[in-house]
JSON list of C-alpha atoms and ligand atoms in Angstrom, two decimals:
[
{"chain": "A", "resi": 3, "resn": "MET", "atom": "CA", "xyz": [-15.38, 1.93, 29.73]},
{"chain": "A", "resi": 4, "resn": "LYS", "atom": "CA", "xyz": [-16.17, 1.63, 25.85]},
{"chain": "A", "resi": 5, "resn": "ARG", "atom": "CA", "xyz": [-15.72, -0.88, 22.80]},
{"chain": "A", "resi": 6, "resn": "ALA", "atom": "CA", "xyz": [-14.59, 1.20, 19.78]},
{"chain": "A", "resi": 7, "resn": "VAL", "atom": "CA", "xyz": [-12.86, 1.00, 16.08]},
{"chain": "A", "resi": 8, "resn": "TYR", "atom": "CA", "xyz": [-10.30, 1.98, 14.49]},
{"chain": "A", "resi": 9, "resn": "PRO", "atom": "CA", "xyz": [-10.79, 1.62, 10.78]},
{"chain": "A", "resi": 10, "resn": "GLY", "atom": "CA", "xyz": [-9.27, 1.80, 7.43]},
{"chain": "A", "resi": 11, "resn": "SER", "atom": "CA", "xyz": [-7.52, 0.40, 4.92]},
{"chain": "A", "resi": 12, "resn": "PHE", "atom": "CA", "xyz": [-3.43, -0.82, 5.91]},
{"chain": "A", "resi": 13, "resn": "ASP", "atom": "CA", "xyz": [-2.81, -2.20, 3.39]},
{"chain": "A", "resi": 14, "resn": "PRO", "atom": "CA", "xyz": [0.07, -2.77, 4.90]},
{"chain": "A", "resi": 15, "resn": "ALA", "atom": "CA", "xyz": [-0.14, -1.05, 8.95]},
{"chain": "A", "resi": 16, "resn": "THR", "atom": "CA", "xyz": [2.64, 1.00, 9.20]},
{"chain": "A", "resi": 17, "resn": "LYS", "atom": "CA", "xyz": [4.47, 1.75, 12.31]},
{"chain": "A", "resi": 18, "resn": "GLY", "atom": "CA", "xyz": [2.23, 4.63, 12.68]},
{"chain": "A", "resi": 19, "resn": "HIS", "atom": "CA", "xyz": [-1.04, 2.83, 12.46]},
{"chain": "A", "resi": 20, "resn": "LEU", "atom": "CA", "xyz": [0.43, 0.39, 15.47]},
{"chain": "A", "resi": 21, "resn": "ASP", "atom": "CA", "xyz": [1.87, 3.07, 17.56]},
{"chain": "A", "resi": 22, "resn": "ILE", "atom": "CA", "xyz": [-2.14, 4.55, 17.65]},
{"chain": "A", "resi": 23, "resn": "ILE", "atom": "CA", "xyz": [-3.44, 0.91, 17.82]},
{"chain": "A", "resi": 24, "resn": "TYR", "atom": "CA", "xyz": [-1.01, 0.32, 20.98]},
{"chain": "A", "resi": 25, "resn": "ARG", "atom": "CA", "xyz": [-2.37, 3.56, 22.72]},
{"chain": "A", "resi": 26, "resn": "ALA", "atom": "CA", "xyz": [-5.75, 3.05, 22.07]},
{"chain": "A", "resi": 27, "resn": "SER", "atom": "CA", "xyz": [-5.94, -0.03, 23.02]},
{"chain": "A", "resi": 28, "resn": "ARG", "atom": "CA", "xyz": [-4.52, 1.38, 26.67]},
{"chain": "A", "resi": 29, "resn": "GLN", "atom": "CA", "xyz": [-7.58, 3.07, 26.40]},
{"chain": "A", "resi": 30, "resn": "VAL", "atom": "CA", "xyz": [-10.37, 1.63, 26.32]},
{"chain": "A", "resi": 31, "resn": "GLU", "atom": "CA", "xyz": [-11.58, -1.88, 26.84]},
{"chain": "A", "resi": 32, "resn": "HIS", "atom": "CA", "xyz": [-11.94, -3.23, 23.48]},
{"chain": "A", "resi": 33, "resn": "LEU", "atom": "CA", "xyz": [-11.38, -2.57, 20.32]},
{"chain": "A", "resi": 34, "resn": "ILE", "atom": "CA", "xyz": [-11.95, -3.07, 17.08]},
{"chain": "A", "resi": 35, "resn": "ILE", "atom": "CA", "xyz": [-9.67, -3.36, 14.20]},
{"chain": "A", "resi": 36, "resn": "ALA", "atom": "CA", "xyz": [-11.39, -2.87, 10.77]},
{"chain": "A", "resi": 37, "resn": "VAL", "atom": "CA", "xyz": [-9.71, -3.52, 7.89]},
{"chain": "A", "resi": 38, "resn": "LEU", "atom": "CA", "xyz": [-12.19, -1.14, 4.49]},
{"chain": "A", "resi": 39, "resn": "LYS", "atom": "CA", "xyz": [-13.28, -4.48, 1.92]},
{"chain": "A", "resi": 40, "resn": "ASN", "atom": "CA", "xyz": [-12.57, -1.56, -0.45]},
{"chain": "A", "resi": 41, "resn": "TYR", "atom": "CA", "xyz": [-12.91, -2.71, -3.78]},
{"chain": "A", "resi": 42, "resn": "ARG", "atom": "CA", "xyz": [-12.58, 0.71, -5.68]},
{"chain": "A", "resi": 43, "resn": "LYS", "atom": "CA", "xyz": [-8.95, 0.67, -4.59]},
{"chain": "A", "resi": 44, "resn": "ASN", "atom": "CA", "xyz": [-6.56, -0.55, -5.56]},
{"chain": "A", "resi": 45, "resn": "SER", "atom": "CA", "xyz": [-5.10, -2.32, -2.86]},
{"chain": "A", "resi": 46, "resn": "LEU", "atom": "CA", "xyz": [-1.09, -4.94, -2.75]},
{"chain": "A", "resi": 47, "resn": "PHE", "atom": "CA", "xyz": [-2.57, -6.77, -0.11]},
{"chain": "A", "resi": 48, "resn": "THR", "atom": "CA", "xyz": [-5.77, -8.48, -0.36]},
{"chain": "A", "resi": 49, "resn": "VAL", "atom": "CA", "xyz": [-7.89, -8.11, 2.66]},
{"chain": "A", "resi": 50, "resn": "GLU", "atom": "CA", "xyz": [-7.78, -11.35, 4.04]},
{"chain": "A", "resi": 51, "resn": "GLU", "atom": "CA", "xyz": [-4.07, -10.80, 4.19]},
{"chain": "A", "resi": 52, "resn": "ARG", "atom": "CA", "xyz": [-4.08, -7.74, 5.99]},
{"chain": "A", "resi": 53, "resn": "VAL", "atom": "CA", "xyz": [-6.44, -9.25, 8.49]},
{"chain": "A", "resi": 54, "resn": "GLU", "atom": "CA", "xyz": [-4.13, -11.46, 9.16]},
{"chain": "A", "resi": 55, "resn": "HIS", "atom": "CA", "xyz": [-1.40, -9.90, 9.30]},
{"chain": "A", "resi": 56, "resn": "LEU", "atom": "CA", "xyz": [-3.03, -6.92, 11.78]},
{"chain": "A", "resi": 57, "resn": "ARG", "atom": "CA", "xyz": [-3.50, -10.33, 13.84]},
{"chain": "A", "resi": 58, "resn": "GLU", "atom": "CA", "xyz": [-0.35, -11.24, 14.08]},
{"chain": "A", "resi": 59, "resn": "LEU", "atom": "CA", "xyz": [1.29, -7.66, 15.04]},
{"chain": "A", "resi": 60, "resn": "THR", "atom": "CA", "xyz": [-1.48, -7.84, 17.66]},
{"chain": "A", "resi": 61, "resn": "LYS", "atom": "CA", "xyz": [-1.74, -11.45, 19.44]},
{"chain": "A", "resi": 62, "resn": "ASP", "atom": "CA", "xyz": [-0.17, -9.79, 22.18]},
{"chain": "A", "resi": 63, "resn": "LEU", "atom": "CA", "xyz": [-2.54, -7.17, 22.54]},
{"chain": "A", "resi": 64, "resn": "HIS", "atom": "CA", "xyz": [-6.11, -8.99, 24.36]},
{"chain": "A", "resi": 65, "resn": "ASN", "atom": "CA", "xyz": [-8.45, -6.46, 23.83]},
{"chain": "A", "resi": 66, "resn": "VAL", "atom": "CA", "xyz": [-7.67, -6.33, 20.63]},
{"chain": "A", "resi": 67, "resn": "GLU", "atom": "CA", "xyz": [-9.60, -8.33, 17.47]},
{"chain": "A", "resi": 68, "resn": "ILE", "atom": "CA", "xyz": [-9.23, -7.79, 13.81]},
{"chain": "A", "resi": 69, "resn": "LYS", "atom": "CA", "xyz": [-12.72, -7.83, 11.88]},
{"chain": "A", "resi": 70, "resn": "SER", "atom": "CA", "xyz": [-12.81, -6.30, 7.70]},
{"chain": "A", "resi": 71, "resn": "PHE", "atom": "CA", "xyz": [-15.79, -4.12, 7.11]},
{"chain": "A", "resi": 72, "resn": "GLU", "atom": "CA", "xyz": [-18.21, -3.69, 3.52]},
{"chain": "A", "resi": 73, "resn": "GLY", "atom": "CA", "xyz": [-20.15, -0.33, 3.72]},
{"chain": "A", "resi": 74, "resn": "LEU", "atom": "CA", "xyz": [-20.25, 1.90, 6.10]},
{"chain": "A", "resi": 75, "resn": "LEU", "atom": "CA", "xyz": [-18.38, 2.27, 8.32]},
{"chain": "A", "resi": 76, "resn": "VAL", "atom": "CA", "xyz": [-21.39, 3.94, 11.51]},
{"chain": "A", "resi": 77, "resn": "ASP", "atom": "CA", "xyz": [-23.34, 0.57, 9.96]},
{"chain": "A", "resi": 78, "resn": "PHE", "atom": "CA", "xyz": [-20.21, -2.07, 11.16]},
{"chain": "A", "resi": 79, "resn": "MET", "atom": "CA", "xyz": [-20.73, 0.40, 14.59]},
{"chain": "A", "resi": 80, "resn": "ASP", "atom": "CA", "xyz": [-24.04, -0.52, 15.11]},
{"chain": "A", "resi": 81, "resn": "GLN", "atom": "CA", "xyz": [-23.26, -4.30, 14.41]},
{"chain": "A", "resi": 82, "resn": "GLU", "atom": "CA", "xyz": [-19.99, -4.42, 16.83]},
{"chain": "A", "resi": 83, "resn": "ASN", "atom": "CA", "xyz": [-22.21, -2.86, 19.75]},
{"chain": "A", "resi": 84, "resn": "ALA", "atom": "CA", "xyz": [-19.46, 0.13, 18.94]},
{"chain": "A", "resi": 85, "resn": "ASP", "atom": "CA", "xyz": [-19.49, 4.14, 19.75]},
{"chain": "A", "resi": 86, "resn": "LEU", "atom": "CA", "xyz": [-16.17, 5.55, 19.20]},
{"chain": "A", "resi": 87, "resn": "ILE", "atom": "CA", "xyz": [-14.22, 5.48, 16.24]},
{"chain": "A", "resi": 88, "resn": "ILE", "atom": "CA", "xyz": [-10.85, 6.10, 16.43]},
{"chain": "A", "resi": 89, "resn": "ARG", "atom": "CA", "xyz": [-8.33, 7.74, 13.97]},
{"chain": "A", "resi": 90, "resn": "GLY", "atom": "CA", "xyz": [-4.55, 8.86, 13.85]},
{"chain": "A", "resi": 91, "resn": "PHE", "atom": "CA", "xyz": [-3.98, 12.26, 13.36]},
{"chain": "A", "resi": 92, "resn": "ARG", "atom": "CA", "xyz": [-0.23, 12.93, 11.51]},
{"chain": "A", "resi": 93, "resn": "ALA", "atom": "CA", "xyz": [-0.29, 16.82, 10.38]},
{"chain": "A", "resi": 94, "resn": "VAL", "atom": "CA", "xyz": [-2.18, 19.45, 8.87]},
{"chain": "A", "resi": 95, "resn": "SER", "atom": "CA", "xyz": [-3.11, 17.57, 6.10]},
{"chain": "A", "resi": 96, "resn": "ASP", "atom": "CA", "xyz": [-4.81, 15.20, 7.14]},
{"chain": "A", "resi": 97, "resn": "PHE", "atom": "CA", "xyz": [-7.33, 17.23, 8.90]},
{"chain": "A", "resi": 98, "resn": "GLU", "atom": "CA", "xyz": [-9.76, 18.02, 5.42]},
{"chain": "A", "resi": 99, "resn": "PHE", "atom": "CA", "xyz": [-9.80, 14.75, 5.54]},
{"chain": "A", "resi": 100, "resn": "GLU", "atom": "CA", "xyz": [-10.78, 13.65, 8.75]},
{"chain": "A", "resi": 101, "resn": "ILE", "atom": "CA", "xyz": [-13.11, 16.37, 9.54]},
{"chain": "A", "resi": 102, "resn": "GLN", "atom": "CA", "xyz": [-15.39, 15.48, 6.70]},
{"chain": "A", "resi": 103, "resn": "MET", "atom": "CA", "xyz": [-15.32, 12.08, 7.02]},
{"chain": "A", "resi": 104, "resn": "ALA", "atom": "CA", "xyz": [-15.87, 12.52, 11.16]},
{"chain": "A", "resi": 105, "resn": "GLN", "atom": "CA", "xyz": [-18.59, 14.87, 10.48]},
{"chain": "A", "resi": 106, "resn": "THR", "atom": "CA", "xyz": [-20.86, 12.65, 7.86]},
{"chain": "A", "resi": 107, "resn": "ASN", "atom": "CA", "xyz": [-20.21, 9.58, 10.58]},
{"chain": "A", "resi": 108, "resn": "TYR", "atom": "CA", "xyz": [-21.51, 11.95, 13.35]},
{"chain": "A", "resi": 109, "resn": "ASN", "atom": "CA", "xyz": [-24.08, 12.98, 11.16]},
{"chain": "A", "resi": 110, "resn": "LEU", "atom": "CA", "xyz": [-25.71, 9.25, 10.25]},
{"chain": "A", "resi": 111, "resn": "ASN", "atom": "CA", "xyz": [-25.69, 9.08, 13.94]},
{"chain": "A", "resi": 112, "resn": "PRO", "atom": "CA", "xyz": [-24.88, 11.40, 16.46]},
{"chain": "A", "resi": 113, "resn": "ASP", "atom": "CA", "xyz": [-23.92, 8.91, 18.69]},
{"chain": "A", "resi": 114, "resn": "ILE", "atom": "CA", "xyz": [-20.91, 7.38, 17.44]},
{"chain": "A", "resi": 115, "resn": "GLU", "atom": "CA", "xyz": [-18.28, 10.15, 18.46]},
{"chain": "A", "resi": 116, "resn": "THR", "atom": "CA", "xyz": [-14.84, 10.31, 16.74]},
{"chain": "A", "resi": 117, "resn": "VAL", "atom": "CA", "xyz": [-11.34, 11.30, 19.09]},
{"chain": "A", "resi": 118, "resn": "PHE", "atom": "CA", "xyz": [-7.82, 11.29, 17.02]},
{"chain": "A", "resi": 119, "resn": "LEU", "atom": "CA", "xyz": [-4.86, 10.16, 19.01]},
{"chain": "A", "resi": 120, "resn": "VAL", "atom": "CA", "xyz": [-1.72, 12.37, 17.46]},
{"chain": "A", "resi": 121, "resn": "THR", "atom": "CA", "xyz": [0.58, 10.04, 15.64]},
{"chain": "A", "resi": 122, "resn": "LYS", "atom": "CA", "xyz": [4.23, 10.54, 17.70]},
{"chain": "A", "resi": 123, "resn": "ASN", "atom": "CA", "xyz": [6.43, 13.12, 15.40]},
{"chain": "A", "resi": 124, "resn": "GLU", "atom": "CA", "xyz": [8.70, 10.32, 13.71]},
{"chain": "A", "resi": 125, "resn": "PHE", "atom": "CA", "xyz": [5.72, 8.75, 12.15]},
{"chain": "A", "resi": 126, "resn": "SER", "atom": "CA", "xyz": [4.38, 11.58, 10.93]},
{"chain": "A", "resi": 127, "resn": "PHE", "atom": "CA", "xyz": [5.67, 11.23, 7.28]},
{"chain": "A", "resi": 128, "resn": "LEU", "atom": "CA", "xyz": [4.13, 7.78, 7.16]},
{"chain": "A", "resi": 129, "resn": "SER", "atom": "CA", "xyz": [1.68, 6.27, 4.67]},
{"chain": "A", "resi": 130, "resn": "SER", "atom": "CA", "xyz": [0.62, 3.01, 3.92]},
{"chain": "A", "resi": 131, "resn": "SER", "atom": "CA", "xyz": [1.62, 4.20, -0.08]},
{"chain": "A", "resi": 132, "resn": "ILE", "atom": "CA", "xyz": [4.99, 5.89, 1.33]},
{"chain": "A", "resi": 133, "resn": "VAL", "atom": "CA", "xyz": [5.38, 1.79, 2.32]},
{"chain": "A", "resi": 134, "resn": "ARG", "atom": "CA", "xyz": [4.56, 0.93, -1.08]},
{"chain": "A", "resi": 135, "resn": "GLU", "atom": "CA", "xyz": [6.68, 3.53, -3.43]},
{"chain": "A", "resi": 136, "resn": "VAL", "atom": "CA", "xyz": [9.73, 2.94, -1.76]},
{"chain": "A", "resi": 137, "resn": "ALA", "atom": "CA", "xyz": [9.71, -0.53, -0.97]},
{"chain": "A", "resi": 138, "resn": "MET", "atom": "CA", "xyz": [8.40, -1.16, -4.35]},
{"chain": "A", "resi": 139, "resn": "HIS", "atom": "CA", "xyz": [11.16, 0.34, -5.99]},
{"chain": "A", "resi": 140, "resn": "GLY", "atom": "CA", "xyz": [13.94, -1.77, -2.79]},
{"chain": "A", "resi": 141, "resn": "GLY", "atom": "CA", "xyz": [13.97, 0.52, -0.28]},
{"chain": "A", "resi": 142, "resn": "ASP", "atom": "CA", "xyz": [14.37, 0.14, 3.20]},
{"chain": "A", "resi": 143, "resn": "VAL", "atom": "CA", "xyz": [11.95, 0.55, 4.64]},
{"chain": "A", "resi": 144, "resn": "ARG", "atom": "CA", "xyz": [12.68, -0.85, 8.44]},
{"chain": "A", "resi": 145, "resn": "ASN", "atom": "CA", "xyz": [12.08, 2.49, 9.54]},
{"chain": "A", "resi": 146, "resn": "MET", "atom": "CA", "xyz": [8.78, 1.71, 8.76]},
{"chain": "A", "resi": 147, "resn": "VAL", "atom": "CA", "xyz": [7.14, -1.20, 9.40]},
{"chain": "A", "resi": 148, "resn": "HIS", "atom": "CA", "xyz": [7.61, -3.88, 11.30]},
{"chain": "A", "resi": 149, "resn": "PRO", "atom": "CA", "xyz": [9.32, -6.39, 10.29]},
{"chain": "A", "resi": 150, "resn": "LEU", "atom": "CA", "xyz": [7.20, -9.34, 9.80]},
{"chain": "A", "resi": 151, "resn": "THR", "atom": "CA", "xyz": [5.45, -6.48, 7.76]},
{"chain": "A", "resi": 152, "resn": "VAL", "atom": "CA", "xyz": [8.63, -6.08, 5.83]},
{"chain": "A", "resi": 153, "resn": "GLU", "atom": "CA", "xyz": [9.37, -10.04, 4.89]},
{"chain": "A", "resi": 154, "resn": "LEU", "atom": "CA", "xyz": [5.38, -9.61, 3.62]},
{"chain": "A", "resi": 155, "resn": "LEU", "atom": "CA", "xyz": [5.94, -6.50, 1.00]},
{"chain": "A", "resi": 156, "resn": "GLN", "atom": "CA", "xyz": [9.36, -8.39, -0.05]},
{"chain": "A", "resi": 157, "resn": "ASP", "atom": "CA", "xyz": [7.28, -11.80, -0.31]},
{"chain": "A", "resi": 158, "resn": "LYS", "atom": "CA", "xyz": [4.56, -9.28, -2.53]},
{"chain": "A", "resi": 159, "resn": "TYR", "atom": "CA", "xyz": [6.39, -7.88, -4.96]},
{"chain": "A", "resi": 160, "resn": "LYS", "atom": "CA", "xyz": [9.16, -11.40, -5.61]},
{"chain": "A", "resi": 161, "resn": "ALA", "atom": "CA", "xyz": [5.63, -13.21, -6.13]},
{"chain": "A", "resi": 162, "resn": "LEU", "atom": "CA", "xyz": [4.62, -9.79, -8.26]},
{"chain": "A", "resi": 163, "resn": "GLU", "atom": "CA", "xyz": [8.00, -9.59, -10.56]},
{"chain": "A", "resi": 164, "resn": "VAL", "atom": "CA", "xyz": [6.88, -13.65, -11.55]},
{"chain": "A", "resi": 165, "resn": "GLU", "atom": "CA", "xyz": [3.97, -13.36, -12.23]},
{"chain": "B", "resi": 202, "resn": "PNS", "atom": "O1", "xyz": [-6.81, 4.06, 5.53]},
{"chain": "B", "resi": 202, "resn": "PNS", "atom": "P1", "xyz": [-8.20, 5.99, 5.47]},
{"chain": "B", "resi": 202, "resn": "PNS", "atom": "O2", "xyz": [-7.39, 4.34, 3.35]},
{"chain": "B", "resi": 202, "resn": "PNS", "atom": "O3", "xyz": [-7.95, 6.40, 5.29]},
{"chain": "B", "resi": 202, "resn": "PNS", "atom": "O4", "xyz": [-9.73, 4.61, 6.18]},
{"chain": "B", "resi": 202, "resn": "PNS", "atom": "C1", "xyz": [-10.46, 4.99, 5.75]},
{"chain": "B", "resi": 202, "resn": "PNS", "atom": "C2", "xyz": [-11.32, 4.67, 5.63]},
{"chain": "B", "resi": 202, "resn": "PNS", "atom": "C3", "xyz": [-11.70, 3.49, 5.26]},
{"chain": "B", "resi": 202, "resn": "PNS", "atom": "C4", "xyz": [-11.48, 4.64, 7.75]},
{"chain": "B", "resi": 202, "resn": "PNS", "atom": "C5", "xyz": [-13.74, 5.39, 5.05]},
{"chain": "B", "resi": 202, "resn": "PNS", "atom": "O5", "xyz": [-13.10, 5.03, 4.13]},
{"chain": "B", "resi": 202, "resn": "PNS", "atom": "C6", "xyz": [-14.22, 4.36, 5.97]},
{"chain": "B", "resi": 202, "resn": "PNS", "atom": "O6", "xyz": [-14.81, 4.72, 7.02]},
{"chain": "B", "resi": 202, "resn": "PNS", "atom": "N1", "xyz": [-15.56, 3.93, 4.62]},
{"chain": "B", "resi": 202, "resn": "PNS", "atom": "C7", "xyz": [-16.36, 3.40, 5.43]},
{"chain": "B", "resi": 202, "resn": "PNS", "atom": "C8", "xyz": [-17.42, 4.17, 4.24]},
{"chain": "B", "resi": 202, "resn": "PNS", "atom": "C9", "xyz": [-18.20, 5.11, 4.82]},
{"chain": "B", "resi": 202, "resn": "PNS", "atom": "O7", "xyz": [-18.98, 4.67, 6.20]},
{"chain": "B", "resi": 202, "resn": "PNS", "atom": "N2", "xyz": [-18.25, 6.70, 4.82]},
{"chain": "B", "resi": 202, "resn": "PNS", "atom": "C10", "xyz": [-18.60, 7.76, 5.49]},
{"chain": "B", "resi": 202, "resn": "PNS", "atom": "C11", "xyz": [-17.64, 8.04, 6.00]},
{"chain": "B", "resi": 202, "resn": "PNS", "atom": "S1", "xyz": [-16.52, 9.25, 4.63]}
]
């Protein structure tokens, strides 16, 4: 059985991400959700907030662990003794980015495979940026994220208003 890594920004995690996490956790021995520390990206939540929130959302999944990483994903995989990358695949629009990333990672380390889980139909329109956009304008994101994430988004935008 495999030790797998599901990498991403998760800013914030959507129901689509959670669906991939649940499904992937049933296919592998151990699943690490790897949150990218991306200093170039202007993220809404800090890496620490995202890691803590993902821990809360996945606390019932006993083979799932949340970590953050910086630098190359293949180096992180090496450190973690993991050999399988999990990514969700929503629509044709994901193809170009995902194939480029998978081929780059394969080029960097041919022992690491990327496996795609196709997103459920109902989540194929979803992305963290769509969630942020709708939430920022006070729209209803209950179909898009976990109820705890709805609260987190409300608190974050309230705090930003005060600043
Ligand atoms: O959720 P995202 O933003 O689509 O995730 C992208 C992520 C984090 C998987 C990707 O940017 C990544 O792996 N970055 C680490 C740097 C790296 O290894 N780059 C080489 C592969 S393109």
